[in-house]
Amino acid sequence: MTLRNLISPEQRRPRLRELLTRKNFVRIIEAHNGISGLIGNNAFLEELDDNGQAVRVEFDGLWESSLTDSASKGYPDAEIIGVESRLHNISQILDVTNKPMIVDGDTGGEASHFEYTVKRLEALGVSAVIIEDKVFPKRNSLSEDANQVLEDPQVFATKIKRAGEVRIKDDFMIIARLESLIAGFGLEDALQRARQYLKAGVDGIMIHSKKNDPAEIFAFAEAYERLSDELGYRRPLVCVPTAYNQVTEAELKALNFNVVIYANHLMRASVRAMDNVVKSILLNKRSLEVDPLCVPVKEIFNLVGFTDVKEKDAQFARDQGVAAFIPAAGKSRRFEQPKALLKINGQSLLENQVEALTRCGIRRINVIRGFKKTDFPPVKVNYFDNDEYEDTFSIYSLFQAQEAINGKFLFINSDILFSDFVIKNLIDTNLDIVVAVDGSYKHHKHMQDKALDLVISKTAVNADQRRLVNPFNQKIVRIGKQLDIPQAVGEYIGITYFSEQGAEDLKTVYNDCLGRTGNFHEADSLRRASLTDLLQEMIDRGYPVHFLEFERGWIEIHNPQDQSAAETMLSGGEGQ
Ligand code: SPV
Ligand code: MG
């Protein structure tokens, strides 16, 4: 349900009378469920008026039709669908719309029943009910051969009068529908009944016809003016030009009609559309051909408010503080299982990471799995899948979780263990993008047997000297594996922090690069790129990417020796 069309019953109910007073002519469209209500309620177009001014053209309200309410449930229109079911449907349509509603009340049933219906419709915020002067249970009026039995006009007039007395405010309108022309009793009978019902206090008259020729409707409209003169007052006149649909609104206005109801068109249109779709699928044995006949799912999302739900989820996530993303989809040459699942002192690397992040107050942890994804433990993380892990790399993995990238986050390689202070210090910088760098890398011989991710800074730094560091000045100019070790300020640890802005910038740049072919920095394609490649792209585009140095507090599990080194460190408490 969309929350965009907010209105209270008290605000909505008087709107029909207000519109009638202001415009003298209102246009009403049928609705039979929430989505047709939304479409009718929200539809508009802009036209130029006679003075060349843009004007908005839309429907003024909704018709909750007995024909289409019944049809939407697969039932005939013969007062088989009970009042409770009708009220349920009416309130669903009201829930998602904000325009006045006229309810088709069929015959209204017996007078006591109708009193209760009026009370409930009024409470829901419905603006008007129209009841027809036939005997319960009626048959639909458009049928060519159904038996149409008219109600005794006195009985009907009493029903109207009693209903008028139970309504709380007269902004709720009770309208009498004349079925004399439908039942073949002619103009005089219709006029007689109109006079009687108007004297009983009805708020409007609807005249109905099933003929394609509008002559009898036009004749009634002219006679109605004379009747109004005779009575000394005039109540709004309603028509439903389904059969005589060649008649234009301008003609109806000229005849002093006040309400035109397009009574069943959304239902009829949807049946035609659905019919075409099912036939095409049966014919083609697939659904590709029906795409032009269907709106994209996204349009449904927008229409029913799912897009709004997602936006609020994203806002909630942003308000939740820092998130973590751990791409753990890849396969390692040295291990039989994903590195995230390597055991360090009895629990997986991932569980160690989750523990450390939880200690740092990070609760939104997102892990992207691929290789042996079903082996991942049921820990408190959101899992996303990169099923193309054989052919892709960490950036592709990260963006499999794009919907969760809202606000501040840490990107953490799945094969590292880190101390809490590394995380906290990175977040504390409050910079848009900060890369954690180890300046002591040159001394760690065992780590140099793999291509290191190195960082070259804007200002040369001598990693061997003591110095004060101010991360605000520490900007990276180059990051990647193909850099010259002596020139580098340090090794990228595999943890990067993004502020809310940094996260947005990362998404913008990534999405902008999608579709780019050929090498992507050090990778042979964007699909096979690492975060360092995307960071280099950002640096080249002028986004500041900072680094923060650490001399300790992390270890990468690159080979089995690292695994046992980590076990020793953790059991000895080293590095915490
Ligand atoms: C309806 O829409 O249910 C109506 C109008 O009552 S008609 O079907 O023309 O009778
Ligand atoms: Mg009806």
Coordinates of N, CA and C in Angstrom, one line a residue, residues 387-467:
D387 N 27.5 -15.6 -7.7 CA 27.7 -16.9 -8.2 C 28.6 -16.9 -9.4
E388 N 29.1 -15.8 -9.8 CA 30.1 -15.7 -10.9 C 31.5 -15.5 -10.4
Y389 N 31.7 -16.1 -9.2 CA 33.0 -15.8 -8.5 C 34.2 -16.3 -9.3
E390 N 34.0 -17.4 -10.1 CA 35.2 -17.9 -10.9 C 35.8 -16.8 -11.8
D391 N 34.9 -16.0 -12.2 CA 35.3 -15.1 -13.3 C 35.3 -13.6 -12.9
T392 N 35.1 -13.4 -11.6 CA 35.0 -12.0 -11.2 C 35.8 -11.7 -9.9
F393 N 35.9 -10.5 -9.5 CA 36.7 -10.2 -8.3 C 36.0 -9.4 -7.3
S394 N 36.7 -8.7 -6.4 CA 36.1 -8.2 -5.2 C 35.1 -7.1 -5.5
I395 N 35.4 -6.2 -6.5 CA 34.4 -5.1 -6.7 C 33.1 -5.6 -7.2
Y396 N 33.2 -6.6 -8.1 CA 32.0 -7.2 -8.6 C 31.2 -7.8 -7.4
S397 N 31.9 -8.5 -6.5 CA 31.3 -9.1 -5.3 C 30.6 -8.0 -4.5
L398 N 31.4 -6.9 -4.2 CA 30.8 -5.9 -3.4 C 29.5 -5.4 -4.0
F399 N 29.5 -5.2 -5.3 CA 28.3 -4.6 -5.9 C 27.1 -5.6 -6.1
Q400 N 27.4 -6.8 -5.7 CA 26.2 -7.8 -5.6 C 25.4 -7.4 -4.4
A401 N 26.0 -6.6 -3.5 CA 25.3 -6.2 -2.3 C 25.0 -4.7 -2.4
Q402 N 24.9 -4.2 -3.6 CA 24.8 -2.7 -3.8 C 23.6 -2.1 -3.0
E403 N 22.5 -2.9 -3.0 CA 21.3 -2.4 -2.3 C 21.5 -2.1 -0.8
A404 N 22.5 -2.8 -0.2 CA 22.8 -2.6 1.2 C 23.8 -1.5 1.4
I405 N 24.4 -0.9 0.4 CA 25.4 0.1 0.5 C 24.7 1.4 0.7
N406 N 24.4 1.7 2.0 CA 23.7 3.0 2.3 C 24.4 3.5 3.5
G407 N 25.1 4.7 3.3 CA 25.8 5.3 4.4 C 27.2 4.7 4.6
K408 N 27.7 5.1 5.8 CA 29.1 4.7 6.1 C 29.3 3.2 6.1
F409 N 30.5 2.8 5.5 CA 30.8 1.4 5.6 C 32.3 1.1 5.5
L410 N 32.7 -0.1 6.0 CA 34.1 -0.5 5.9 C 34.1 -1.7 4.9
F411 N 35.1 -1.6 4.0 CA 35.3 -2.7 3.1 C 36.4 -3.5 3.7
I412 N 36.2 -4.8 4.0 CA 37.2 -5.6 4.7 C 37.5 -6.9 3.9
N413 N 38.7 -7.1 3.6 CA 39.1 -8.4 2.9 C 38.7 -9.5 3.8
S414 N 38.4 -10.7 3.2 CA 37.9 -11.8 4.0 C 39.1 -12.6 4.6
D415 N 40.3 -12.2 4.2 CA 41.4 -13.1 4.7 C 42.3 -12.3 5.7
I416 N 41.8 -11.4 6.4 CA 42.6 -10.7 7.4 C 42.0 -10.7 8.8
L417 N 42.9 -10.7 9.7 CA 42.4 -10.5 11.1 C 43.0 -9.1 11.5
F418 N 42.2 -8.4 12.4 CA 42.6 -7.1 12.7 C 42.2 -6.8 14.1
S419 N 42.9 -5.8 14.7 CA 42.6 -5.4 16.1 C 41.5 -4.3 16.0
D420 N 40.9 -4.2 17.1 CA 39.7 -3.2 17.2 C 40.2 -1.8 16.9
F421 N 41.4 -1.5 17.3 CA 41.8 -0.1 17.1 C 41.9 0.3 15.7
V422 N 42.2 -0.6 14.8 CA 42.4 -0.3 13.4 C 41.0 0.2 12.9
I423 N 40.0 -0.5 13.2 CA 38.6 -0.2 12.8 C 38.3 1.2 13.4
K424 N 38.5 1.3 14.7 CA 38.0 2.5 15.4 C 38.8 3.8 14.8
N425 N 40.1 3.6 14.6 CA 40.8 4.8 14.2 C 40.4 5.2 12.8
L426 N 40.1 4.2 11.9 CA 39.7 4.5 10.6 C 38.4 5.3 10.6
I427 N 37.4 4.8 11.4 CA 36.1 5.5 11.5 C 36.3 6.9 12.0
D428 N 37.2 7.0 13.0 CA 37.4 8.3 13.7 C 37.9 9.4 12.8
T429 N 38.6 9.0 11.7 CA 39.1 10.1 10.8 C 37.9 10.9 10.2
N430 N 36.8 10.2 10.0 CA 35.6 10.9 9.5 C 35.9 11.4 8.1
L431 N 36.9 10.9 7.4 CA 37.2 11.3 6.0 C 36.3 10.5 5.1
D432 N 36.2 11.0 3.9 CA 35.2 10.3 2.9 C 35.7 8.9 2.5
I433 N 37.0 8.8 2.2 CA 37.6 7.5 1.8 C 39.0 7.4 2.5
V434 N 39.1 6.4 3.4 CA 40.4 6.2 4.0 C 40.9 4.8 3.9
V435 N 42.1 4.6 3.4 CA 42.6 3.3 3.2 C 43.6 3.0 4.4
A436 N 43.5 1.8 5.0 CA 44.4 1.5 6.0 C 45.7 0.9 5.4
V437 N 46.8 1.5 5.9 CA 48.1 1.2 5.2 C 49.1 0.8 6.3
D438 N 49.9 -0.3 6.0 CA 51.0 -0.7 7.0 C 52.3 -0.2 6.5
G439 N 52.9 0.7 7.2 CA 54.2 1.3 6.8 C 55.3 0.4 7.1
S440 N 55.1 -0.6 7.9 CA 56.3 -1.5 8.3 C 56.4 -2.6 7.3
Y441 N 55.7 -2.6 6.2 CA 55.7 -3.8 5.3 C 57.0 -4.2 4.8
K442 N 57.9 -3.2 4.7 CA 59.2 -3.6 4.1 C 60.0 -4.6 4.9
H443 N 59.6 -4.6 6.2 CA 60.4 -5.5 7.1 C 59.8 -6.9 7.2
H444 N 58.6 -7.1 6.7 CA 58.0 -8.4 6.8 C 58.3 -9.2 5.6
K445 N 59.3 -9.9 5.7 CA 59.8 -10.6 4.5 C 58.8 -11.7 4.0
H446 N 58.2 -12.4 4.9 CA 57.3 -13.5 4.5 C 56.1 -13.0 3.6
M447 N 55.8 -11.7 3.8 CA 54.7 -11.2 3.0 C 55.1 -10.7 1.6
Q448 N 56.4 -10.7 1.4 CA 56.8 -10.2 0.1 C 56.8 -11.3 -1.0
D449 N 56.4 -12.6 -0.6 CA 56.3 -13.6 -1.6 C 55.0 -13.5 -2.4
K450 N 54.2 -12.5 -2.1 CA 53.1 -12.3 -3.0 C 53.1 -10.9 -3.4
A451 N 52.4 -10.6 -4.5 CA 52.3 -9.2 -5.0 C 51.5 -8.4 -4.0
L452 N 52.2 -7.4 -3.4 CA 51.5 -6.6 -2.4 C 50.7 -5.5 -3.0
D453 N 49.6 -5.1 -2.3 CA 48.9 -3.9 -2.7 C 49.6 -2.8 -2.1
L454 N 50.2 -1.9 -2.9 CA 51.0 -0.8 -2.3 C 50.3 0.5 -2.5
V455 N 50.8 1.5 -1.8 CA 50.2 2.8 -1.8 C 51.3 3.9 -2.0
I456 N 51.1 4.7 -3.0 CA 52.1 5.8 -3.1 C 51.3 7.1 -2.8
S457 N 52.0 7.9 -1.9 CA 51.2 9.1 -1.4 C 51.7 10.3 -2.2
K458 N 50.9 11.4 -1.9 CA 51.2 12.6 -2.6 C 52.5 13.2 -2.2
T459 N 52.7 13.1 -0.8 CA 54.0 13.6 -0.3 C 54.8 12.4 0.1
A460 N 56.1 12.5 -0.3 CA 57.0 11.3 0.0 C 57.1 11.2 1.6
V461 N 57.0 10.0 2.0 CA 57.2 9.7 3.5 C 58.3 8.7 3.6
N462 N 59.1 8.9 4.6 CA 60.1 8.0 4.9 C 59.6 7.1 6.0
A463 N 59.3 5.9 5.7 CA 58.6 4.9 6.6 C 59.5 4.6 7.8
D464 N 60.8 4.8 7.6 CA 61.7 4.4 8.7 C 61.9 5.4 9.8
Q465 N 61.3 6.6 9.5 CA 61.5 7.7 10.5 C 60.3 7.9 11.4
R466 N 60.5 8.3 12.6 CA 59.4 8.7 13.5 C 58.8 10.0 12.9
R467 N 57.5 10.1 13.0 CA 56.9 11.3 12.5 C 55.5 11.5 13.1

